[in-house]
Structure formats: C-alpha cells, structure tokens
Short mmCIF file of C-alpha atoms in Angstrom, two decimals:
data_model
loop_
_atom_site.label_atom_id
_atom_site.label_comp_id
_atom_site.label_asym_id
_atom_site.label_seq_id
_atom_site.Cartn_x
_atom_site.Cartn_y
_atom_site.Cartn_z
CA UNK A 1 -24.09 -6.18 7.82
CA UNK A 2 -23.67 -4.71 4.26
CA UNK A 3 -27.06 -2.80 4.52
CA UNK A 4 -26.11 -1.45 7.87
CA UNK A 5 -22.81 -0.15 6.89
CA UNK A 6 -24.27 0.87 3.72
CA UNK A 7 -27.14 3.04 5.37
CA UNK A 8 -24.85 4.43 8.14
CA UNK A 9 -22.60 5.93 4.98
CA UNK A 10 -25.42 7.67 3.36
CA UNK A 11 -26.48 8.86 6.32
CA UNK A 12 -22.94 10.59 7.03
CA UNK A 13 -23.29 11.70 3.56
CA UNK A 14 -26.54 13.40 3.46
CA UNK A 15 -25.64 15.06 6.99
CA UNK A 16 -23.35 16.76 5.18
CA UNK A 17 -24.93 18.27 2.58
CA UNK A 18 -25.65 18.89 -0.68
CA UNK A 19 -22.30 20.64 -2.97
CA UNK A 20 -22.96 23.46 -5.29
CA UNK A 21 -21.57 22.82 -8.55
CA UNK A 22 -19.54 25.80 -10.31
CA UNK A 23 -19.87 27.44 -13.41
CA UNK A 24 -17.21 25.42 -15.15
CA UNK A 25 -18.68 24.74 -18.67
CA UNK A 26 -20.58 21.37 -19.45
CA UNK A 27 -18.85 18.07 -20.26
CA UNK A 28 -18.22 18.18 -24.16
CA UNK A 29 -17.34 14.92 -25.99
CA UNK A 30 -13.75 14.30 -27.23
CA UNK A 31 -13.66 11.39 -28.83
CA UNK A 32 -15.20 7.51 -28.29
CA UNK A 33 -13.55 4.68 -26.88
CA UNK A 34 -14.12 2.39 -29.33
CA UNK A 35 -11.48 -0.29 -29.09
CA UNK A 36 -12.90 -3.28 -27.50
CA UNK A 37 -9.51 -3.77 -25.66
CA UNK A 38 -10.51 -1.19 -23.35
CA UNK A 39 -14.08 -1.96 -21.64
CA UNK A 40 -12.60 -1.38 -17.91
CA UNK A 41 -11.35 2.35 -18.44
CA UNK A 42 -9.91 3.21 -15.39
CA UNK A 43 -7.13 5.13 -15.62
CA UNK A 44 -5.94 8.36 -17.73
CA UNK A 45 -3.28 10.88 -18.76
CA UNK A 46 -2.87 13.09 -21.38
CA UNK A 47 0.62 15.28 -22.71
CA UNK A 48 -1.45 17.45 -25.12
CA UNK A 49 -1.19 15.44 -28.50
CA UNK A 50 -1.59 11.86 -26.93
CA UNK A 51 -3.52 9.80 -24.47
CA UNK A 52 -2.73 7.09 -22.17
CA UNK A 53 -5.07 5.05 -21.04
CA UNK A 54 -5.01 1.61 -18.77
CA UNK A 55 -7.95 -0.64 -17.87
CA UNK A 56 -9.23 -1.76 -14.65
CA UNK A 57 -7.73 -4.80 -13.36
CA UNK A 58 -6.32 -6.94 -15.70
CA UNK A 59 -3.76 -10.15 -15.72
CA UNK A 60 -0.51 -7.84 -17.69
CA UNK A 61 0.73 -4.63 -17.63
CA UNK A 62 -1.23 -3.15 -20.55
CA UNK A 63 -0.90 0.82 -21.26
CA UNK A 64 -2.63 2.10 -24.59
CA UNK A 65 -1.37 4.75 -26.19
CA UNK A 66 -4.64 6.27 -28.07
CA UNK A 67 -4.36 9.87 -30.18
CA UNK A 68 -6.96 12.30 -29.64
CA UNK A 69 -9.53 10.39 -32.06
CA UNK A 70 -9.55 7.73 -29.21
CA UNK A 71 -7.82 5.24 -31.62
CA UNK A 72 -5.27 2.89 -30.05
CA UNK A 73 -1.68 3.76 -31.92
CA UNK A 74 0.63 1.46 -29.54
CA UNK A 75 0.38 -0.41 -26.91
CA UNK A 76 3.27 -1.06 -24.18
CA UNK A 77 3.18 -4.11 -22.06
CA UNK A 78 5.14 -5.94 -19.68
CA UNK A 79 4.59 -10.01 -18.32
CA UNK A 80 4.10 -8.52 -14.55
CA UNK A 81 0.13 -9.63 -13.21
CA UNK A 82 -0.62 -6.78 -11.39
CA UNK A 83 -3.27 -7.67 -8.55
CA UNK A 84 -6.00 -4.51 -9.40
CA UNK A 85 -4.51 -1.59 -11.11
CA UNK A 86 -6.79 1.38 -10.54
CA UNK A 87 -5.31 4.51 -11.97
CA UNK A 88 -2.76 6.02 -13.83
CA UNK A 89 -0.43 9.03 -13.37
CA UNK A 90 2.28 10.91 -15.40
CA UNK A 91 5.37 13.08 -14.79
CA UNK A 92 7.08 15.44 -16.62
CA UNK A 93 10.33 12.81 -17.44
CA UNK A 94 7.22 11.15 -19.90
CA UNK A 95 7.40 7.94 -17.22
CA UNK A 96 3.93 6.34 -16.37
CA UNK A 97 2.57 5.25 -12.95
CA UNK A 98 0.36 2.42 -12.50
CA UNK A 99 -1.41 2.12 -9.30
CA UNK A 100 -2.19 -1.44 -8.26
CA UNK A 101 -3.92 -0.30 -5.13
CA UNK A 102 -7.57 -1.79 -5.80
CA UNK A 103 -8.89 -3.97 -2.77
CA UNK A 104 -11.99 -4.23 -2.94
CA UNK A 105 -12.01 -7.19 -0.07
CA UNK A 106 -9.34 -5.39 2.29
CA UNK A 107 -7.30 -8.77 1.98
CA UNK A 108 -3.69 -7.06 0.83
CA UNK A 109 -1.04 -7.01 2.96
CA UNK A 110 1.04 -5.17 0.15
CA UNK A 111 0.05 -2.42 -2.75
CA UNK A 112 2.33 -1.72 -5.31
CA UNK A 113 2.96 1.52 -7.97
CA UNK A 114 4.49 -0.01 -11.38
CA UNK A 115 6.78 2.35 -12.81
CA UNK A 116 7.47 2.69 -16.38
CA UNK A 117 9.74 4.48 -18.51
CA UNK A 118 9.28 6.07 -21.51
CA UNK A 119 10.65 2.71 -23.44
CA UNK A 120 8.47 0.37 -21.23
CA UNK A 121 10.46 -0.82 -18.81
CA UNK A 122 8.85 -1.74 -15.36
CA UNK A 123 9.67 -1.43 -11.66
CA UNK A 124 7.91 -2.70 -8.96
CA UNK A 125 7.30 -0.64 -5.68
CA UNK A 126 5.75 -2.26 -3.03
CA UNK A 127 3.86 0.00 -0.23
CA UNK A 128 2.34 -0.85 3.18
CA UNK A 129 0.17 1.22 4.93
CA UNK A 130 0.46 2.20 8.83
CA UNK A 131 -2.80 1.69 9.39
CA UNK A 132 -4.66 -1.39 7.39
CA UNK A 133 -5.73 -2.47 4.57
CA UNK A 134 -7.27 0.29 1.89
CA UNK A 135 -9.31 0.06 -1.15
CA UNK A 136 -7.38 3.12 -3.58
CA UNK A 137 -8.21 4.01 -6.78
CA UNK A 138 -6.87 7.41 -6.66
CA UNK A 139 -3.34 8.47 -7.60
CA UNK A 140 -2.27 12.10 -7.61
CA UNK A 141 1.70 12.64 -8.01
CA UNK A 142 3.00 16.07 -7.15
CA UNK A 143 5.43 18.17 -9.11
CA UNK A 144 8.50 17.06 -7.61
CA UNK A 145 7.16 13.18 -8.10
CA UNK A 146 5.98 12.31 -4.48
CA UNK A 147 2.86 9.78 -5.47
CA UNK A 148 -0.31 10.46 -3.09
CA UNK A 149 -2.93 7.53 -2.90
CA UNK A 150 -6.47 8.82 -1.77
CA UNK A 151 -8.69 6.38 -0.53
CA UNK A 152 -12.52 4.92 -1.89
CA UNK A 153 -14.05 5.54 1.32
CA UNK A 154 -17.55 4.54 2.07
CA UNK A 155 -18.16 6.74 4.43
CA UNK A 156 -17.05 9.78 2.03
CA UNK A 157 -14.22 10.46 4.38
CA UNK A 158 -11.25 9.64 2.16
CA UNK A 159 -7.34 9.36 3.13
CA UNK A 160 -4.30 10.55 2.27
CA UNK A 161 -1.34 8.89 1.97
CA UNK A 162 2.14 9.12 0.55
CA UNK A 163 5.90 6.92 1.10
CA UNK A 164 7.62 7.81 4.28
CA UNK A 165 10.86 8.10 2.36
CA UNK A 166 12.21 7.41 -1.44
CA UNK A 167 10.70 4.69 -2.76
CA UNK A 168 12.34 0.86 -2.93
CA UNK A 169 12.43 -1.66 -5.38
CA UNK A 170 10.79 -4.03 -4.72
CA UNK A 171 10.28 -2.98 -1.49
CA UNK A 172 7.98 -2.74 0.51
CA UNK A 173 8.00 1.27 1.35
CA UNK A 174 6.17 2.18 4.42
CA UNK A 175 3.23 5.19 3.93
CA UNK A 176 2.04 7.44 5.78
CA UNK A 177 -1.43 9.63 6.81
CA UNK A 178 -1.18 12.89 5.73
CA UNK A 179 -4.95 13.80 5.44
CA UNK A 180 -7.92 13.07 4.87
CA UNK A 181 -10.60 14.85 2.19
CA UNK A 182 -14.32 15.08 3.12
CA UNK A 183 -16.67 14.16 -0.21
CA UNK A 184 -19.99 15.20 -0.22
CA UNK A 185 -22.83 13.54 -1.66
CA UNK A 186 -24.63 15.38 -4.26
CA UNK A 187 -27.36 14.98 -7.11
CA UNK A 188 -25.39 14.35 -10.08
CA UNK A 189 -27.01 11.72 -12.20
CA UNK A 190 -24.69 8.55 -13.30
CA UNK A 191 -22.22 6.26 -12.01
CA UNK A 192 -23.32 2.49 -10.71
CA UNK A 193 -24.98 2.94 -7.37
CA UNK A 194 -27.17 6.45 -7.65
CA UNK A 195 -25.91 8.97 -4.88
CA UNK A 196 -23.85 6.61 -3.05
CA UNK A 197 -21.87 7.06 -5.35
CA UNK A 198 -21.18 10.57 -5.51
CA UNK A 199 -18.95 10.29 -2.47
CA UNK A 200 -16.98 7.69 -3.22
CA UNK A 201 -13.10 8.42 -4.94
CA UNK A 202 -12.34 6.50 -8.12
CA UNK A 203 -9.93 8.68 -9.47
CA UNK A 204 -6.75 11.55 -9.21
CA UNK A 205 -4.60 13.69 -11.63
CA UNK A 206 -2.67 16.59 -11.46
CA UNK A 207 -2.05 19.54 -13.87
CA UNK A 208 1.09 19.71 -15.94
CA UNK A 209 2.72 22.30 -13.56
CA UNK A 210 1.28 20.85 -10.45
CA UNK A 211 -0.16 23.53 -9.26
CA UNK A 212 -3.64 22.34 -9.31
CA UNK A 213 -5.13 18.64 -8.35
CA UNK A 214 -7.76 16.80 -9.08
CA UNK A 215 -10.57 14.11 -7.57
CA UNK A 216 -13.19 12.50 -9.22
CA UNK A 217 -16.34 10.31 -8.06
CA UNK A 218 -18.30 8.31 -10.11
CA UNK A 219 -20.39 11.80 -11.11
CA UNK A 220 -18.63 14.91 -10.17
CA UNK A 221 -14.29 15.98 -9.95
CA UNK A 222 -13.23 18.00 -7.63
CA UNK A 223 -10.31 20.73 -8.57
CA UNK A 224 -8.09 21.86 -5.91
CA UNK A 225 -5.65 25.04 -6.12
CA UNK A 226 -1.94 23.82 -5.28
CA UNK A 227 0.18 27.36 -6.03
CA UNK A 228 3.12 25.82 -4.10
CA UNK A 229 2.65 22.35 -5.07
CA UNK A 230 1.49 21.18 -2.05
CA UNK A 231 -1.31 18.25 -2.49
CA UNK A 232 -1.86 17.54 1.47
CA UNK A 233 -2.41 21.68 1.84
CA UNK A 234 -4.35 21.77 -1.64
CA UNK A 235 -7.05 19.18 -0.30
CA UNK A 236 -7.85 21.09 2.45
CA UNK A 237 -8.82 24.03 0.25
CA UNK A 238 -12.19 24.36 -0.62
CA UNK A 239 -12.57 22.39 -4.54
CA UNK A 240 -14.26 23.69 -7.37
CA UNK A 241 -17.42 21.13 -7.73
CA UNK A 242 -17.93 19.58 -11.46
CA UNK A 243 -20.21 17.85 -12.16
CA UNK A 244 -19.84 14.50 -14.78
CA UNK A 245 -23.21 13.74 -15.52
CA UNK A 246 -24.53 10.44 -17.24
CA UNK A 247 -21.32 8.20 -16.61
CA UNK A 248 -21.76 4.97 -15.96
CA UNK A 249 -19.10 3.71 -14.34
CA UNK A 250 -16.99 7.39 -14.51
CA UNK A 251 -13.38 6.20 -13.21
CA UNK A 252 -10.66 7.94 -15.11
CA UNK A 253 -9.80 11.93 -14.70
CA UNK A 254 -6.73 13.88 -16.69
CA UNK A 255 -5.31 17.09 -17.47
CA UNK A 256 -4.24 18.48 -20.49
CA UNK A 257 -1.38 20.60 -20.35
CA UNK A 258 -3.77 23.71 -20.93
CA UNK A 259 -5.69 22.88 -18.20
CA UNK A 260 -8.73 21.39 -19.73
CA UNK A 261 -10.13 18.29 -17.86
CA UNK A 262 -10.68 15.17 -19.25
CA UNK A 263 -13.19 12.60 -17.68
CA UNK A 264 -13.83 8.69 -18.96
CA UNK A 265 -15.90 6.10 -17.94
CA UNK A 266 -15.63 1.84 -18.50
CA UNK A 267 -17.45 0.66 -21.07
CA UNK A 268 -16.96 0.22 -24.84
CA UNK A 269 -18.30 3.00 -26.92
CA UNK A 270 -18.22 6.04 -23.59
CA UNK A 271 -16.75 9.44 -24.35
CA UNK A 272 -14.08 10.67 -23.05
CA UNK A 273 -15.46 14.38 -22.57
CA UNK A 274 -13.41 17.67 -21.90
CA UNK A 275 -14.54 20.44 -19.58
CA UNK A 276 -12.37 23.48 -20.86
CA UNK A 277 -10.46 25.92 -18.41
CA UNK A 278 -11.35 23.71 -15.29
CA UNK A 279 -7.74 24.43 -13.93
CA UNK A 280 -8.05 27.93 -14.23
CA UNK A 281 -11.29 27.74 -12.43
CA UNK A 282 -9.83 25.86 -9.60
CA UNK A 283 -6.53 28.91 -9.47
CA UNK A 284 -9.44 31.95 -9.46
CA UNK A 285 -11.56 30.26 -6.49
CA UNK A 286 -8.35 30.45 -4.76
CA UNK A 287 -7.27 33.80 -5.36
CA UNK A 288 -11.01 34.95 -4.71
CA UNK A 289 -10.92 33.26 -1.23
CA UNK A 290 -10.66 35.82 1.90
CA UNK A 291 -7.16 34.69 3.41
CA UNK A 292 -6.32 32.51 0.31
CA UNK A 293 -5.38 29.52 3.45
CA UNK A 294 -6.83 26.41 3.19
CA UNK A 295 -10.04 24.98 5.04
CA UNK A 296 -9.90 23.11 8.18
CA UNK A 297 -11.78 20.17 6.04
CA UNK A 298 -11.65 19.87 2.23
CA UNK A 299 -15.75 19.17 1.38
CA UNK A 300 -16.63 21.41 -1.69
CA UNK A 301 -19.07 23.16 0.44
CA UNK A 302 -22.48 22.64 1.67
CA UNK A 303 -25.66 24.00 2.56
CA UNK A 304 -26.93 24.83 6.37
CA UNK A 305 -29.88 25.96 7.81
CA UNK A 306 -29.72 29.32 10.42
CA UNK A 307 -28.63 27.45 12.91
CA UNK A 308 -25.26 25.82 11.08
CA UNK A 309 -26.85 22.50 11.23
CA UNK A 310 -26.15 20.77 7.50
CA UNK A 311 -29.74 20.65 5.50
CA UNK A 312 -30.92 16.67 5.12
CA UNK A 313 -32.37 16.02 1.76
CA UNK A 314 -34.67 13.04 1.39
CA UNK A 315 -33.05 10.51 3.62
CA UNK A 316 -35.85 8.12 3.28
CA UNK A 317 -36.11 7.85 -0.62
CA UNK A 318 -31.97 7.73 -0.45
CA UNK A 319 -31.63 5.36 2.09
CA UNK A 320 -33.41 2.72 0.48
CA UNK A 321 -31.96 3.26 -3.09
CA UNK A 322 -28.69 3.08 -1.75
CA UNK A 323 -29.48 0.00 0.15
CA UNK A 324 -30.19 -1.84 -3.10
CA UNK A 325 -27.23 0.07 -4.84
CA UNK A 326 -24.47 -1.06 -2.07
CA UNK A 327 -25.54 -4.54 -2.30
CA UNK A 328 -25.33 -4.77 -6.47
CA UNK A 329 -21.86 -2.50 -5.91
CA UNK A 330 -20.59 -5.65 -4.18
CA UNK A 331 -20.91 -7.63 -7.36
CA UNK A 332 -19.76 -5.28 -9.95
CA UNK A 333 -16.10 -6.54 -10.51
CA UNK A 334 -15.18 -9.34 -11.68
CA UNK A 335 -11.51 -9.70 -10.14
CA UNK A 336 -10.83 -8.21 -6.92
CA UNK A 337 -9.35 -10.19 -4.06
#
C-alpha cells in the first residue's frame, strides 16, 4: 500500500512540473552546529544577535539559546513531554512557540502549541482539527500573532490551518481550513528521500514585520510577499523558489530581522547557512507581478508545453527511486506515534 501511495504522489508531483529557482544568492555557511545536544534540528528563530533553536521530538521542553557562532549560551526547559515538536516560531513580545504537531502515524486526536515567555514559563494549547488527523511540521505566526500550521503532505498539496477563535488553555481550540499551498517537485539535490522530497513541508517562519512568509522542503524555501500581513492571501501568491542544496535532513527555516534567510538541517556538525536579501526578493516579485493579486494556486511556477499541459520529466527513473525512498522515509524517526 506504501508503494502505491508513494508512486501515486510522485506522479502528482511530476505532473506538475518542474519550479524555476530565482536568482537569490547561494546558501553561505553561518556557523556549525556543533553541540551534540542538538542532532534533531528542527526548529529555528533568530532576533538578529541570537538564535533559538529546538530539536525534533524529544521527552522535555528543551529550547537552546545559541549566539551566532552556533555555540549553546542557555538553555530553557520545562518538565512538559511534548508528543513530537516540529518547529519553532517567534513574536515580537520575545515569547517562543513550540509546535507539537508531528504525526507521523495520523494517531492524534489532539496537537498542541507550547507557549513560552521570555522567562520560560509554559502554556499548553491544545488544537483539533475539523477535518482529521495531520502530520505538521510547519508553523508560520502572522504579525498580529494568529499561528498558521501548514501541513507535510504527500501528495505536495499542503493545508492551511489556523484557531477558529483566541486560543484556550489547555484547551482544546478548534482549527480551521483556510488554504491549501501547491509544492512542486523539483531537482534540488539533498534531503532523505531524493525528489520526493522536494514537495514535502518541514518547515515555516515569518519576517520580523510580517510582511513576508516563508516554506521550506527538505531542499528548496519558498518566500511569499505578505504587504498586509495576510498569510492565507500570501500563499496564494506566486513564491520566490530557493533552492537548499546538499541538506540532509533540511528541517528548520528563519528570518533575521534584515531579511536574510536562515536554513538548518539535523545532524551534528550541519551549517546553518544564510541566503542574504531573500525577503526583499520575495517583496520585488510582488511588486513586479501584473495586478500585484495573488494566484488562484500558490505552486512557485512550472513549466508547460504549447498546449498548457505541465512537462513530465523522467517519471520512470523517479518513480522507482522514490519507491525505495518512501519506504526508508517510513523508518527515519525514531519517536513518532
């Protein structure tokens, strides 16, 4: 069943086509994770002088607090065992926001955001979705706080959701669909299951000013304009492609408050690499477009022949690659329930 659902998703994702990538500079090295304490990078902020980092998983609340050499200076914790925290989000108040939204099995019948404030303190918000259970690792929180969860989607069809009203303690706070973003698969080298992987979401952020969002895959991020704020409108605009070459396991995405983008992947001794000015890339697509609305479908593009039918690549060669890389993707975590 695996190998049929796996082949029917790269299917989808070669129908769509291949993305052109922009001319956003290449991934330069920041600094090395070094610190054996975080091997399951998964999650990332930045305010400019330091980095926040969390792992995948884990059994406690752990948040590292790392300069800009990498090196861990603090670490905040709380007793809570979070389930599968996936990613990590800031706002401008300095308070962080876990996202324990990883289900891997679909088994959940609750996910949960763990806020904490600037002097570690924790609250727990339970969410539901409308719809069924989701695997998220995405977490994108708009200017005025509202937290949006975007779906790993095999299919490279992700959704959008957000709280149907201010959010309880403990809860549970009902979501809702407000979207869904179209991911393309493209040829970026890296990440754990070849192209497959190039359409599925593992990670959000948002700039400082929240005017411009962000989704990564395992290779590439996509960078959406958001001039009002709006991150349901934004990922229906057509994203600035970048591509993240050579990460193996490429999870965690930030902005600096200049705009630079900051990409990580697990694994001791990865970069964490910065792509300079990707924000104000993202800004002068959007004032270049025509009407300056956005798409019908956010997909960062694609190629067509004359007739508006998307271009196939090699199906052949992919399907059987990603065959092989679905069925090792099943066994790549070691707690997820």
């Amino acid at each position: 069943m695996r190998s049929v659902v796996a082949l029917a998703a790269v299917l989808l994702a070669l129908l769509s086509g291949p993305v052109p990538a922009s001319a956003a500079p290449a991934p330069e090295p920041l600094c090395t994770m070094k610190d054996s304490r975080i091997g399951e990078l998964s999650g990332l902020v930045s305010d400019g002088s330091k980095l926040y980092a969390i792992n995948d998983g884990g059994s406690k609340v752990q948040v590292f607090v790392l300069g800009r050499d990498c090196k861990v200076q603090k670490v905040m914790t709380d007793k809570t065992d979070p389930f599968d925290v996936e990613d990590l989000a800031r706002t401008p108040d300095g308070r962080l926001w876990l996202s324990d939204t990883g289900d891997n099995k679909k088994g959940r019948l609750t996910v949960a955001l763990l806020e904490m404030s600037p002097q570690g303190k924790l609250t727990l918000h339970r969410l539901t979705y409308p719809d069924g259970q989701h695997d998220t690792e995405a977490l994108i929180m708009d200017k005025a706080g509202t937290p949006y969860l975007i779906t790993k989607d095999i299919l490279g069809e992700a959704k959008v959701y957000r709280p149907s009203g201010p959010l309880a303690s403990p809860g549970p706070t009902n979501l809702e669909k407000v979207g869904t973003v179209k991911i393309s698969e493209t040829d970026t080298q890296g990440g754990p299951v070849g192209s497959f992987g190039s359409v599925l979401v593992t990670g959000g952020a948002s700039s400082a000013d929240g005017t411009v969002v962000a989704l990564r895959t395992y290779t590439d991020a996509y960078v959406y304009a958001a001039p009002d704020g709006d991150v349901p409108a934004a990922l229906q605009r057509t994203p600035v492609r970048i591509p993240l070459p050579g990460e193996k396991q490429g999870e965690a995405i930030a902005f600096d408050p200049d705009g630079t983008l900051l990409s990580g992947s697990e694994g001791v001794g990865e970069p964490i690499r910065a792509i300079k000015g990707a924000a104000a890339l993202a800004a002068e697509s959007a004032s270049a477009s025509t009407d300056g609305k956005p798409a019908s479908s956010a997909n960062g593009g694609g190629s067509s022949d004359d007739g508006g039918v998307p271009v196939l690549p090699a199906a052949g060669i992919a399907v059987a690659v990603v065959g092989l890389g679905w069925f090792g993707f099943t066994r790549l975590r070691r707690r997820r329930g």
